[in-house]
PDB file of C-alpha atoms in Angstrom:
ATOM      1  CA  MET A   1     136.741  67.679 101.236  1.00 47.00           C
ATOM      2  CA  LYS A   2     134.548  69.254  98.543  1.00 42.00           C
ATOM      3  CA  ILE A   3     131.727  69.661 101.084  1.00 43.00           C
ATOM      4  CA  ILE A   4     134.011  71.475 103.552  1.00 41.00           C
ATOM      5  CA  THR A   5     135.376  73.711 100.802  1.00 43.00           C
ATOM      6  CA  SER A   6     131.838  74.502  99.653  1.00 46.00           C
ATOM      7  CA  LYS A   7     130.733  75.469 103.168  1.00 46.00           C
ATOM      8  CA  ILE A   8     133.789  77.667 103.637  1.00 43.00           C
ATOM      9  CA  SER A   9     133.026  79.385 100.327  1.00 48.00           C
ATOM     10  CA  ILE A  10     129.429  80.026 101.391  1.00 48.00           C
ATOM     11  CA  LEU A  11     130.632  81.449 104.711  1.00 46.00           C
ATOM     12  CA  VAL A  12     132.968  83.800 102.867  1.00 43.00           C
ATOM     13  CA  VAL A  13     130.070  85.002 100.717  1.00 43.00           C
ATOM     14  CA  ILE A  14     127.830  85.544 103.759  1.00 44.00           C
ATOM     15  CA  PHE A  15     130.522  87.456 105.653  1.00 43.00           C
ATOM     16  CA  THR A  16     131.147  89.582 102.567  1.00 45.00           C
ATOM     17  CA  LEU A  17     127.445  90.409 102.362  1.00 43.00           C
ATOM     18  CA  VAL A  18     127.247  91.167 106.081  1.00 41.00           C
ATOM     19  CA  PHE A  19     130.155  93.574 106.072  1.00 41.00           C
ATOM     20  CA  SER A  20     129.086  95.232 102.836  1.00 43.00           C
ATOM     21  CA  PHE A  21     125.700  95.999 104.373  1.00 41.00           C
ATOM     22  CA  LEU A  22     127.296  97.051 107.633  1.00 38.00           C
ATOM     23  CA  HIS A  23     129.012  99.719 105.591  1.00 38.00           C
ATOM     24  CA  VAL A  24     125.692 101.362 104.655  1.00 37.00           C
ATOM     25  CA  VAL A  25     124.123 101.371 108.126  1.00 40.00           C
ATOM     26  CA  PRO A  26     123.320 105.032 108.930  1.00 42.00           C
ATOM     27  CA  THR A  27     125.800 106.976 111.032  1.00 40.00           C
ATOM     28  CA  GLU A  28     123.193 107.405 113.754  1.00 47.00           C
ATOM     29  CA  ALA A  29     123.910 103.852 114.938  1.00 48.00           C
ATOM     30  CA  ASN A  30     125.391 104.138 118.407  1.00 55.00           C
ATOM     31  CA  ASN A  31     125.467 102.698 121.885  1.00 56.00           C
ATOM     32  CA  ASP A  32     123.436 105.455 123.544  1.00 78.00           C
ATOM     33  CA  SER A  33     120.196 104.403 125.204  1.00 89.00           C
ATOM     34  CA  PHE A  34     117.237 104.196 122.825  1.00 97.00           C
ATOM     35  CA  HIS A  35     113.665 103.668 123.986  1.00 98.00           C
ATOM     36  CA  TYR A  36     110.684 103.015 121.720  1.00 99.00           C
ATOM     37  CA  VAL A  37     107.143 103.597 123.013  1.00 99.00           C
ATOM     38  CA  ALA A  38     104.057 102.454 121.103  1.00 99.00           C
ATOM     39  CA  LEU A  39     100.638 103.974 121.799  1.00 99.00           C
ATOM     40  CA  GLY A  40      97.367 103.093 120.157  1.00 99.00           C
ATOM     41  CA  ASP A  41      94.695 100.566 119.402  1.00 98.00           C
ATOM     42  CA  SER A  42      94.598  96.945 118.229  1.00 98.00           C
ATOM     43  CA  LEU A  43      97.057  97.691 115.419  1.00 99.00           C
ATOM     44  CA  THR A  44      99.628  98.633 118.044  1.00 99.00           C
ATOM     45  CA  VAL A  45      98.776  95.450 119.953  1.00 98.00           C
ATOM     46  CA  GLY A  46      99.334  93.383 116.790  1.00 98.00           C
ATOM     47  CA  PHE A  47      95.903  91.770 117.042  1.00 98.00           C
ATOM     48  CA  GLU A  48      94.700  89.086 114.628  1.00 98.00           C
ATOM     49  CA  PRO A  49      91.408  87.131 114.850  1.00 96.00           C
ATOM     50  CA  GLN A  50      93.060  83.870 115.930  1.00 96.00           C
ATOM     51  CA  HIS A  51      93.988  85.555 119.217  1.00 96.00           C
ATOM     52  CA  LEU A  52      90.320  85.365 120.183  1.00 92.00           C
ATOM     53  CA  TRP A  53      90.285  81.571 120.413  1.00 94.00           C
ATOM     54  CA  ASP A  54      93.935  80.588 120.686  1.00 93.00           C
ATOM     55  CA  SER A  55      95.661  81.971 123.770  1.00 87.00           C
ATOM     56  CA  ASP A  56      98.960  80.531 122.526  1.00 90.00           C
ATOM     57  CA  ALA A  57      98.793  82.253 119.129  1.00 93.00           C
ATOM     58  CA  LYS A  58     101.903  84.318 118.566  1.00 94.00           C
ATOM     59  CA  VAL A  59     101.562  88.100 118.493  1.00 96.00           C
ATOM     60  CA  TYR A  60     103.904  89.574 115.903  1.00 98.00           C
ATOM     61  CA  GLY A  61     102.711  92.958 114.738  1.00 98.00           C
ATOM     62  CA  PHE A  62     104.302  96.063 113.309  1.00 99.00           C
ATOM     63  CA  VAL A  63     105.581  97.188 116.733  1.00 99.00           C
ATOM     64  CA  ASP A  64     107.703  94.051 117.080  1.00 98.00           C
ATOM     65  CA  ARG A  65     109.127  94.583 113.616  1.00 98.00           C
ATOM     66  CA  VAL A  66     109.905  98.258 114.212  1.00 99.00           C
ATOM     67  CA  PHE A  67     111.612  97.287 117.460  1.00 98.00           C
ATOM     68  CA  GLU A  68     113.739  94.738 115.603  1.00 98.00           C
ATOM     69  CA  GLU A  69     114.821  97.509 113.252  1.00 97.00           C
ATOM     70  CA  ALA A  70     115.679  99.714 116.244  1.00 97.00           C
ATOM     71  CA  LEU A  71     117.857  96.896 117.567  1.00 97.00           C
ATOM     72  CA  SER A  72     119.795  96.901 114.318  1.00 94.00           C
ATOM     73  CA  PHE A  73     120.866 100.468 115.067  1.00 91.00           C
ATOM     74  CA  ASN A  74     121.257 100.030 118.808  1.00 94.00           C
ATOM     75  CA  ALA A  75     121.636  96.618 120.440  1.00 94.00           C
ATOM     76  CA  GLU A  76     120.625  98.129 123.792  1.00 95.00           C
ATOM     77  CA  ALA A  77     117.282  99.475 122.523  1.00 98.00           C
ATOM     78  CA  THR A  78     114.202  98.889 124.698  1.00 98.00           C
ATOM     79  CA  MET A  79     110.493  98.995 123.943  1.00 99.00           C
ATOM     80  CA  SER A  80     107.215  99.597 125.812  1.00 99.00           C
ATOM     81  CA  ASN A  81     103.916  98.754 124.126  1.00 99.00           C
ATOM     82  CA  TYR A  82     100.816 100.519 125.468  1.00 99.00           C
ATOM     83  CA  GLY A  83      98.409  99.295 122.812  1.00 99.00           C
ATOM     84  CA  VAL A  84      94.814  98.609 123.868  1.00 99.00           C
ATOM     85  CA  ILE A  85      92.322  96.709 121.722  1.00 98.00           C
ATOM     86  CA  GLY A  86      89.292  98.852 120.879  1.00 97.00           C
ATOM     87  CA  LEU A  87      90.844 102.150 121.964  1.00 98.00           C
ATOM     88  CA  THR A  88      89.397 105.292 120.367  1.00 98.00           C
ATOM     89  CA  SER A  89      91.021 108.708 120.132  1.00 99.00           C
ATOM     90  CA  THR A  90      88.816 109.755 123.064  1.00 98.00           C
ATOM     91  CA  GLY A  91      90.095 106.777 125.042  1.00 99.00           C
ATOM     92  CA  LEU A  92      93.705 107.657 124.225  1.00 99.00           C
ATOM     93  CA  LYS A  93      93.138 111.247 125.290  1.00 99.00           C
ATOM     94  CA  ASN A  94      91.511 110.155 128.564  1.00 99.00           C
ATOM     95  CA  LEU A  95      94.339 107.703 129.176  1.00 99.00           C
ATOM     96  CA  LEU A  96      97.065 110.307 128.692  1.00 99.00           C
ATOM     97  CA  VAL A  97      95.247 112.988 130.695  1.00 99.00           C
ATOM     98  CA  SER A  98      94.765 110.559 133.592  1.00 98.00           C
ATOM     99  CA  MET A  99      98.405 109.468 133.351  1.00 98.00           C
ATOM    100  CA  ASP A 100      99.647 113.054 133.281  1.00 98.00           C
ATOM    101  CA  GLU A 101      97.602 113.934 136.351  1.00 97.00           C
ATOM    102  CA  GLU A 102      98.370 110.526 137.911  1.00 93.00           C
ATOM    103  CA  LYS A 103      94.701 110.111 138.746  1.00 92.00           C
ATOM    104  CA  SER A 104      93.223 106.941 140.169  1.00 95.00           C
ATOM    105  CA  VAL A 105      90.718 105.796 137.548  1.00 97.00           C
ATOM    106  CA  ARG A 106      88.643 102.820 136.511  1.00 97.00           C
ATOM    107  CA  ARG A 107      88.657 101.296 133.061  1.00 97.00           C
ATOM    108  CA  SER A 108      85.235 102.792 132.357  1.00 97.00           C
ATOM    109  CA  ASP A 109      86.652 106.258 133.077  1.00 98.00           C
ATOM    110  CA  ILE A 110      89.014 105.823 130.150  1.00 98.00           C
ATOM    111  CA  GLN A 111      86.477 104.337 127.741  1.00 98.00           C
ATOM    112  CA  PRO A 112      83.190 102.519 128.436  1.00 96.00           C
ATOM    113  CA  TRP A 113      82.974  98.817 127.576  1.00 94.00           C
ATOM    114  CA  LEU A 114      86.686  98.510 126.914  1.00 95.00           C
ATOM    115  CA  LEU A 115      87.454  94.931 127.974  1.00 92.00           C
ATOM    116  CA  ASP A 116      91.121  94.546 127.021  1.00 96.00           C
ATOM    117  CA  PRO A 117      92.948  93.443 130.219  1.00 95.00           C
ATOM    118  CA  ARG A 118      95.980  95.471 129.114  1.00 97.00           C
ATOM    119  CA  LEU A 119      94.119  98.616 130.130  1.00 98.00           C
ATOM    120  CA  ARG A 120      93.899  97.471 133.749  1.00 97.00           C
ATOM    121  CA  GLN A 121      97.673  96.961 133.808  1.00 97.00           C
ATOM    122  CA  ILE A 122      98.322 100.387 132.296  1.00 98.00           C
ATOM    123  CA  ILE A 123      96.101 102.387 134.645  1.00 98.00           C
ATOM    124  CA  GLY A 124      97.568 100.438 137.552  1.00 96.00           C
ATOM    125  CA  ASP A 125     101.005 101.944 136.945  1.00 97.00           C
ATOM    126  CA  PHE A 126     100.706 105.424 135.469  1.00 98.00           C
ATOM    127  CA  PRO A 127     104.108 106.538 136.855  1.00 98.00           C
ATOM    128  CA  ALA A 128     105.842 103.853 134.767  1.00 98.00           C
ATOM    129  CA  MET A 129     103.999 104.935 131.625  1.00 99.00           C
ATOM    130  CA  LYS A 130     104.845 108.567 132.292  1.00 98.00           C
ATOM    131  CA  GLU A 131     108.519 107.730 132.755  1.00 98.00           C
ATOM    132  CA  ASP A 132     108.520 105.689 129.542  1.00 99.00           C
ATOM    133  CA  ILE A 133     107.158 108.649 127.590  1.00 99.00           C
ATOM    134  CA  LYS A 134     109.673 111.020 129.165  1.00 99.00           C
ATOM    135  CA  LYS A 135     112.629 108.882 128.108  1.00 98.00           C
ATOM    136  CA  ALA A 136     111.300 107.814 124.696  1.00 99.00           C
ATOM    137  CA  ASN A 137     113.389 108.495 121.606  1.00 98.00           C
ATOM    138  CA  LEU A 138     110.760 107.150 119.232  1.00 99.00           C
ATOM    139  CA  MET A 139     106.994 106.879 119.572  1.00 99.00           C
ATOM    140  CA  THR A 140     104.423 105.426 117.195  1.00 99.00           C
ATOM    141  CA  ILE A 141     100.705 106.170 117.409  1.00 99.00           C
ATOM    142  CA  THR A 142      97.909 104.285 115.651  1.00 99.00           C
ATOM    143  CA  ILE A 143      94.510 105.696 116.564  1.00 99.00           C
ATOM    144  CA  GLY A 144      91.271 106.699 114.888  1.00 97.00           C
ATOM    145  CA  GLY A 145      89.964 103.505 113.326  1.00 95.00           C
ATOM    146  CA  ASN A 146      87.675 102.797 116.256  1.00 95.00           C
ATOM    147  CA  ASP A 147      86.305 106.344 116.096  1.00 94.00           C
ATOM    148  CA  PHE A 148      84.466 105.150 113.000  1.00 89.00           C
ATOM    149  CA  GLY A 149      83.904 101.617 114.236  1.00 76.00           C
ATOM    150  CA  ALA A 150      83.719  98.151 112.727  1.00 68.00           C
ATOM    151  CA  ARG A 151      80.178  98.926 111.523  1.00 76.00           C
ATOM    152  CA  THR A 152      81.346 101.753 109.262  1.00 84.00           C
ATOM    153  CA  TYR A 153      80.434  99.803 106.111  1.00 77.00           C
ATOM    154  CA  LEU A 154      76.834  99.474 107.301  1.00 83.00           C
ATOM    155  CA  ASP A 155      76.716 102.974 108.786  1.00 86.00           C
ATOM    156  CA  ILE A 156      77.539 104.735 105.519  1.00 90.00           C
ATOM    157  CA  ARG A 157      75.961 102.330 103.027  1.00 88.00           C
ATOM    158  CA  ASP A 158      72.699 104.243 102.596  1.00 89.00           C
ATOM    159  CA  LEU A 159      74.027 107.789 103.097  1.00 92.00           C
ATOM    160  CA  ASP A 160      73.878 110.326 100.286  1.00 92.00           C
ATOM    161  CA  ASP A 161      76.851 112.594  99.602  1.00 91.00           C
ATOM    162  CA  LYS A 162      75.732 115.303 102.038  1.00 94.00           C
ATOM    163  CA  GLN A 163      75.003 112.827 104.826  1.00 93.00           C
ATOM    164  CA  LEU A 164      78.310 111.053 104.217  1.00 92.00           C
ATOM    165  CA  GLN A 165      80.230 114.312 104.497  1.00 93.00           C
ATOM    166  CA  GLN A 166      78.443 115.133 107.745  1.00 94.00           C
ATOM    167  CA  PHE A 167      79.282 111.651 109.066  1.00 92.00           C
ATOM    168  CA  LEU A 168      82.954 112.226 108.255  1.00 93.00           C
ATOM    169  CA  ASP A 169      83.120 115.797 109.543  1.00 95.00           C
ATOM    170  CA  GLU A 170      81.644 114.894 112.938  1.00 95.00           C
ATOM    171  CA  ARG A 171      84.092 112.072 113.575  1.00 95.00           C
ATOM    172  CA  ILE A 172      87.127 113.850 112.182  1.00 96.00           C
ATOM    173  CA  GLU A 173      86.432 116.892 114.370  1.00 97.00           C
ATOM    174  CA  VAL A 174      86.364 114.686 117.479  1.00 98.00           C
ATOM    175  CA  TYR A 175      89.541 112.923 116.367  1.00 98.00           C
ATOM    176  CA  ARG A 176      91.414 116.182 115.823  1.00 98.00           C
ATOM    177  CA  LYS A 177      90.552 117.584 119.244  1.00 99.00           C
ATOM    178  CA  ASN A 178      91.544 114.326 120.922  1.00 99.00           C
ATOM    179  CA  ILE A 179      94.820 113.812 119.074  1.00 99.00           C
ATOM    180  CA  GLU A 180      95.892 117.412 119.678  1.00 99.00           C
ATOM    181  CA  THR A 181      95.264 117.043 123.411  1.00 99.00           C
ATOM    182  CA  SER A 182      97.205 113.766 123.382  1.00 99.00           C
ATOM    183  CA  LEU A 183     100.140 115.222 121.458  1.00 99.00           C
ATOM    184  CA  ASN A 184     100.260 118.278 123.703  1.00 99.00           C
ATOM    185  CA  ILE A 185     100.715 116.030 126.734  1.00 99.00           C
ATOM    186  CA  ILE A 186     103.348 113.914 124.981  1.00 99.00           C
ATOM    187  CA  PHE A 187     105.428 116.878 123.820  1.00 99.00           C
ATOM    188  CA  GLN A 188     105.087 118.610 127.177  1.00 99.00           C
ATOM    189  CA  LEU A 189     106.590 115.551 128.850  1.00 99.00           C
ATOM    190  CA  ASN A 190     109.168 114.953 126.117  1.00 99.00           C
ATOM    191  CA  PRO A 191     109.756 117.813 123.636  1.00 99.00           C
ATOM    192  CA  ASP A 192     112.498 115.883 121.820  1.00 98.00           C
ATOM    193  CA  VAL A 193     110.738 112.598 121.080  1.00 99.00           C
ATOM    194  CA  LYS A 194     110.223 111.624 117.434  1.00 99.00           C
ATOM    195  CA  VAL A 195     106.537 110.829 116.964  1.00 99.00           C
ATOM    196  CA  VAL A 196     105.330 108.768 114.012  1.00 99.00           C
ATOM    197  CA  ILE A 197     101.573 108.822 113.556  1.00 99.00           C
ATOM    198  CA  THR A 198      99.728 106.718 110.995  1.00 99.00           C
ATOM    199  CA  ASP A 199      96.628 107.361 108.961  1.00 98.00           C
ATOM    200  CA  GLN A 200      93.945 104.675 108.552  1.00 97.00           C
ATOM    201  CA  TYR A 201      93.476 102.055 105.832  1.00 96.00           C
ATOM    202  CA  ASN A 202      90.237 100.830 104.290  1.00 94.00           C
ATOM    203  CA  PRO A 203      89.940  97.045 104.876  1.00 94.00           C
ATOM    204  CA  PHE A 204      87.002  96.440 102.512  1.00 92.00           C
ATOM    205  CA  PRO A 205      87.804  95.198  98.975  1.00 93.00           C
ATOM    206  CA  HIS A 206      86.385  96.549  95.734  1.00 90.00           C
ATOM    207  CA  PHE A 207      83.267  94.358  95.653  1.00 85.00           C
ATOM    208  CA  ASN A 208      80.921  97.312  95.256  1.00 85.00           C
ATOM    209  CA  GLY A 209      82.158 100.295  93.268  1.00 86.00           C
ATOM    210  CA  GLU A 210      79.958 102.885  94.989  1.00 90.00           C
ATOM    211  CA  MET A 211      80.804 101.635  98.477  1.00 91.00           C
ATOM    212  CA  TYR A 212      84.497 101.443  97.634  1.00 93.00           C
ATOM    213  CA  GLU A 213      84.446 105.100  96.615  1.00 93.00           C
ATOM    214  CA  LYS A 214      82.689 106.050  99.858  1.00 93.00           C
ATOM    215  CA  LEU A 215      85.183 104.146 101.997  1.00 92.00           C
ATOM    216  CA  ASN A 216      88.166 105.575 100.161  1.00 92.00           C
ATOM    217  CA  LEU A 217      86.707 109.064 100.573  1.00 93.00           C
ATOM    218  CA  LEU A 218      86.703 108.373 104.299  1.00 94.00           C
ATOM    219  CA  THR A 219      90.348 107.287 104.369  1.00 95.00           C
ATOM    220  CA  THR A 220      91.418 110.127 102.067  1.00 96.00           C
ATOM    221  CA  GLN A 221      89.826 112.801 104.232  1.00 96.00           C
ATOM    222  CA  PHE A 222      91.157 111.196 107.394  1.00 97.00           C
ATOM    223  CA  SER A 223      94.667 111.150 105.917  1.00 98.00           C
ATOM    224  CA  LYS A 224      94.316 114.818 104.986  1.00 98.00           C
ATOM    225  CA  GLU A 225      93.348 115.656 108.568  1.00 98.00           C
ATOM    226  CA  VAL A 226      96.299 113.744 110.017  1.00 98.00           C
ATOM    227  CA  LYS A 227      98.633 115.554 107.614  1.00 98.00           C
ATOM    228  CA  GLU A 228      97.284 118.907 108.779  1.00 98.00           C
ATOM    229  CA  VAL A 229      97.811 117.933 112.416  1.00 99.00           C
ATOM    230  CA  VAL A 230     101.372 116.833 111.658  1.00 99.00           C
ATOM    231  CA  TYR A 231     102.165 120.040 109.763  1.00 99.00           C
ATOM    232  CA  SER A 232     100.816 122.212 112.583  1.00 99.00           C
ATOM    233  CA  TYR A 233     103.198 120.591 115.090  1.00 99.00           C
ATOM    234  CA  GLN A 234     106.097 120.655 112.651  1.00 99.00           C
ATOM    235  CA  GLU A 235     105.621 124.416 112.357  1.00 98.00           C
ATOM    236  CA  ASP A 236     106.235 124.576 116.110  1.00 98.00           C
ATOM    237  CA  ASP A 237     109.465 122.594 115.585  1.00 98.00           C
ATOM    238  CA  PHE A 238     108.244 119.326 117.065  1.00 99.00           C
ATOM    239  CA  ASN A 239     109.654 116.130 115.552  1.00 99.00           C
ATOM    240  CA  ILE A 240     106.513 114.492 114.212  1.00 99.00           C
ATOM    241  CA  VAL A 241     105.915 112.731 110.892  1.00 99.00           C
ATOM    242  CA  LEU A 242     103.120 110.897 109.133  1.00 99.00           C
ATOM    243  CA  ALA A 243     103.542 107.242 108.166  1.00 99.00           C
ATOM    244  CA  PRO A 244     101.070 106.941 105.258  1.00 98.00           C
ATOM    245  CA  ILE A 245      99.871 103.352 105.500  1.00 98.00           C
ATOM    246  CA  ALA A 246      96.494 103.897 103.794  1.00 98.00           C
ATOM    247  CA  ASP A 247      97.851 103.968 100.236  1.00 96.00           C
ATOM    248  CA  SER A 248      99.559 100.601 100.699  1.00 97.00           C
ATOM    249  CA  PHE A 249      96.215  98.866 101.283  1.00 97.00           C
ATOM    250  CA  VAL A 250      94.366 100.261  98.250  1.00 96.00           C
ATOM    251  CA  HIS A 251      93.391  97.317  95.989  1.00 95.00           C
ATOM    252  CA  ARG A 252      95.316  95.023  98.365  1.00 97.00           C
ATOM    253  CA  GLU A 253      92.667  94.789 101.082  1.00 97.00           C
ATOM    254  CA  ALA A 254      92.197  91.022 100.776  1.00 97.00           C
ATOM    255  CA  LEU A 255      95.956  90.490 100.588  1.00 98.00           C
ATOM    256  CA  PHE A 256      96.844  92.581 103.643  1.00 98.00           C
ATOM    257  CA  THR A 257      93.878  91.953 105.986  1.00 98.00           C
ATOM    258  CA  HIS A 258      91.706  89.164 107.388  1.00 97.00           C
ATOM    259  CA  ILE A 259      88.629  90.631 105.675  1.00 95.00           C
ATOM    260  CA  LEU A 260      87.858  87.332 103.916  1.00 94.00           C
ATOM    261  CA  ARG A 261      87.494  85.892 107.424  1.00 93.00           C
ATOM    262  CA  ALA A 262      85.134  88.766 108.312  1.00 92.00           C
ATOM    263  CA  ASP A 263      87.814  90.598 110.297  1.00 94.00           C
ATOM    264  CA  ILE A 264      89.209  94.034 109.444  1.00 95.00           C
ATOM    265  CA  HIS A 265      92.619  93.642 111.112  1.00 97.00           C
ATOM    266  CA  PRO A 266      95.876  93.220 109.192  1.00 98.00           C
ATOM    267  CA  ASN A 267      97.322  89.785 108.604  1.00 98.00           C
ATOM    268  CA  GLN A 268     101.061  89.154 108.729  1.00 98.00           C
ATOM    269  CA  ARG A 269     101.532  90.656 105.262  1.00 98.00           C
ATOM    270  CA  GLY A 270      99.632  93.731 106.406  1.00 99.00           C
ATOM    271  CA  TYR A 271     101.638  94.180 109.593  1.00 99.00           C
ATOM    272  CA  GLU A 272     104.831  93.713 107.601  1.00 98.00           C
ATOM    273  CA  ARG A 273     103.758  96.465 105.217  1.00 99.00           C
ATOM    274  CA  ILE A 274     102.835  98.838 108.063  1.00 99.00           C
ATOM    275  CA  ALA A 275     106.217  98.195 109.664  1.00 99.00           C
ATOM    276  CA  ASN A 276     107.981  98.858 106.362  1.00 98.00           C
ATOM    277  CA  VAL A 277     106.216 102.197 105.929  1.00 98.00           C
ATOM    278  CA  ILE A 278     107.146 103.229 109.470  1.00 99.00           C
ATOM    279  CA  THR A 279     110.769 102.110 109.290  1.00 98.00           C
ATOM    280  CA  GLU A 280     111.184 103.824 105.926  1.00 98.00           C
ATOM    281  CA  THR A 281     109.729 106.982 107.486  1.00 97.00           C
ATOM    282  CA  VAL A 282     112.053 106.827 110.495  1.00 97.00           C
ATOM    283  CA  TRP A 283     115.302 105.375 109.163  1.00 95.00           C
ATOM    284  CA  GLY A 284     115.159 105.806 105.414  1.00 90.00           C
ATOM    285  CA  GLY A 285     114.509 103.636 102.384  1.00 63.00           C
ATOM    286  CA  GLU A 286     114.509  99.873 102.112  1.00 51.00           C
ATOM    287  CA  GLU A 287     118.014  99.909 100.623  1.00 38.00           C
ATOM    288  CA  GLU A 288     119.384 100.597 104.102  1.00 40.00           C
ATOM    289  CA  THR A 289     119.024  96.959 105.102  1.00 35.00           C
ATOM    290  CA  SER A 290     120.115  96.449 108.672  1.00 41.00           C
ATOM    291  CA  SER A 291     122.956  94.210 109.788  1.00 39.00           C
ATOM    292  CA  TYR A 292     120.557  92.705 112.335  1.00 40.00           C
ATOM    293  CA  SER A 293     118.773  90.659 109.662  1.00 44.00           C
ATOM    294  CA  PHE A 294     122.050  89.382 108.236  1.00 41.00           C
ATOM    295  CA  THR A 295     123.294  88.481 111.700  1.00 42.00           C
ATOM    296  CA  ARG A 296     120.218  86.309 112.178  1.00 41.00           C
ATOM    297  CA  LEU A 297     120.739  84.827 108.706  1.00 38.00           C
ATOM    298  CA  LEU A 298     124.312  83.903 109.571  1.00 41.00           C
ATOM    299  CA  LYS A 299     123.324  82.358 112.913  1.00 39.00           C
ATOM    300  CA  ASN A 300     120.577  80.293 111.279  1.00 39.00           C
ATOM    301  CA  TRP A 301     122.915  79.059 108.540  1.00 40.00           C
ATOM    302  CA  VAL A 302     125.651  78.076 110.995  1.00 40.00           C
ATOM    303  CA  SER A 303     123.207  76.272 113.310  1.00 40.00           C
ATOM    304  CA  ASN A 304     121.760  74.259 110.419  1.00 42.00           C
ATOM    305  CA  ASN A 305     125.041  73.245 108.812  1.00 46.00           C
TER     306      ASN A 305
END
């Protein structure tokens, strides 16, 4: 009898928590259609190094987490992920231009030596991608990391200040032209979509003070450029915001990435942090905990008791 009473008491507490948090869910929660589109590189894919050798390894990146948050506001929300491993800003631009013109292209026309099989699927159905963008309510974009490349540490190691600045300026100029072309196509197809674009984090820990300063200069200047792009579109009344993920990784590189396994991609902690930054940017602070998480908590408790 005491066990039954105890379980009933716990249920009462859980229901109280659920309904108290339901009370603070933003008023924008509704039953209208909501579609989330993700564009970008391996971060959008949710890639981790174990995916190279384990085909059964679960993919659970920031896109999946953001989609879960969207479901908490709208149970009918849908999602389309157009992430491609290795994609550069030039590749994204070529992809969107080809989609917009509905051109028949090969993978090498988008970006040479891009082996991700997802690209073949995407270019095989441009009309579907175009329709997804047209109906999107929310879009996230992660792009630019591959413009610098995985060899960035080696590329800038021996550069003096002047050479380093030239290295940055050349790549940032290419990025800006590409992202502006990409955004122009997106907003032409869907002027009302909310676009969330991220900056780039530095994955290398503070092992070498001089190199750490160089790498953080890179991320700082890249973030500044993304901010300027965002502001320029905001001035034209487009709904675009920056999700500043770079700051979250400073002095947490080993905690948030696989760098100790010689891989620059985020681990689960890193993807969780990226998702948190994006959801806070889109839906508000962490105090607005969604009812979706508590619903899952309740289901798990009931099934296990």
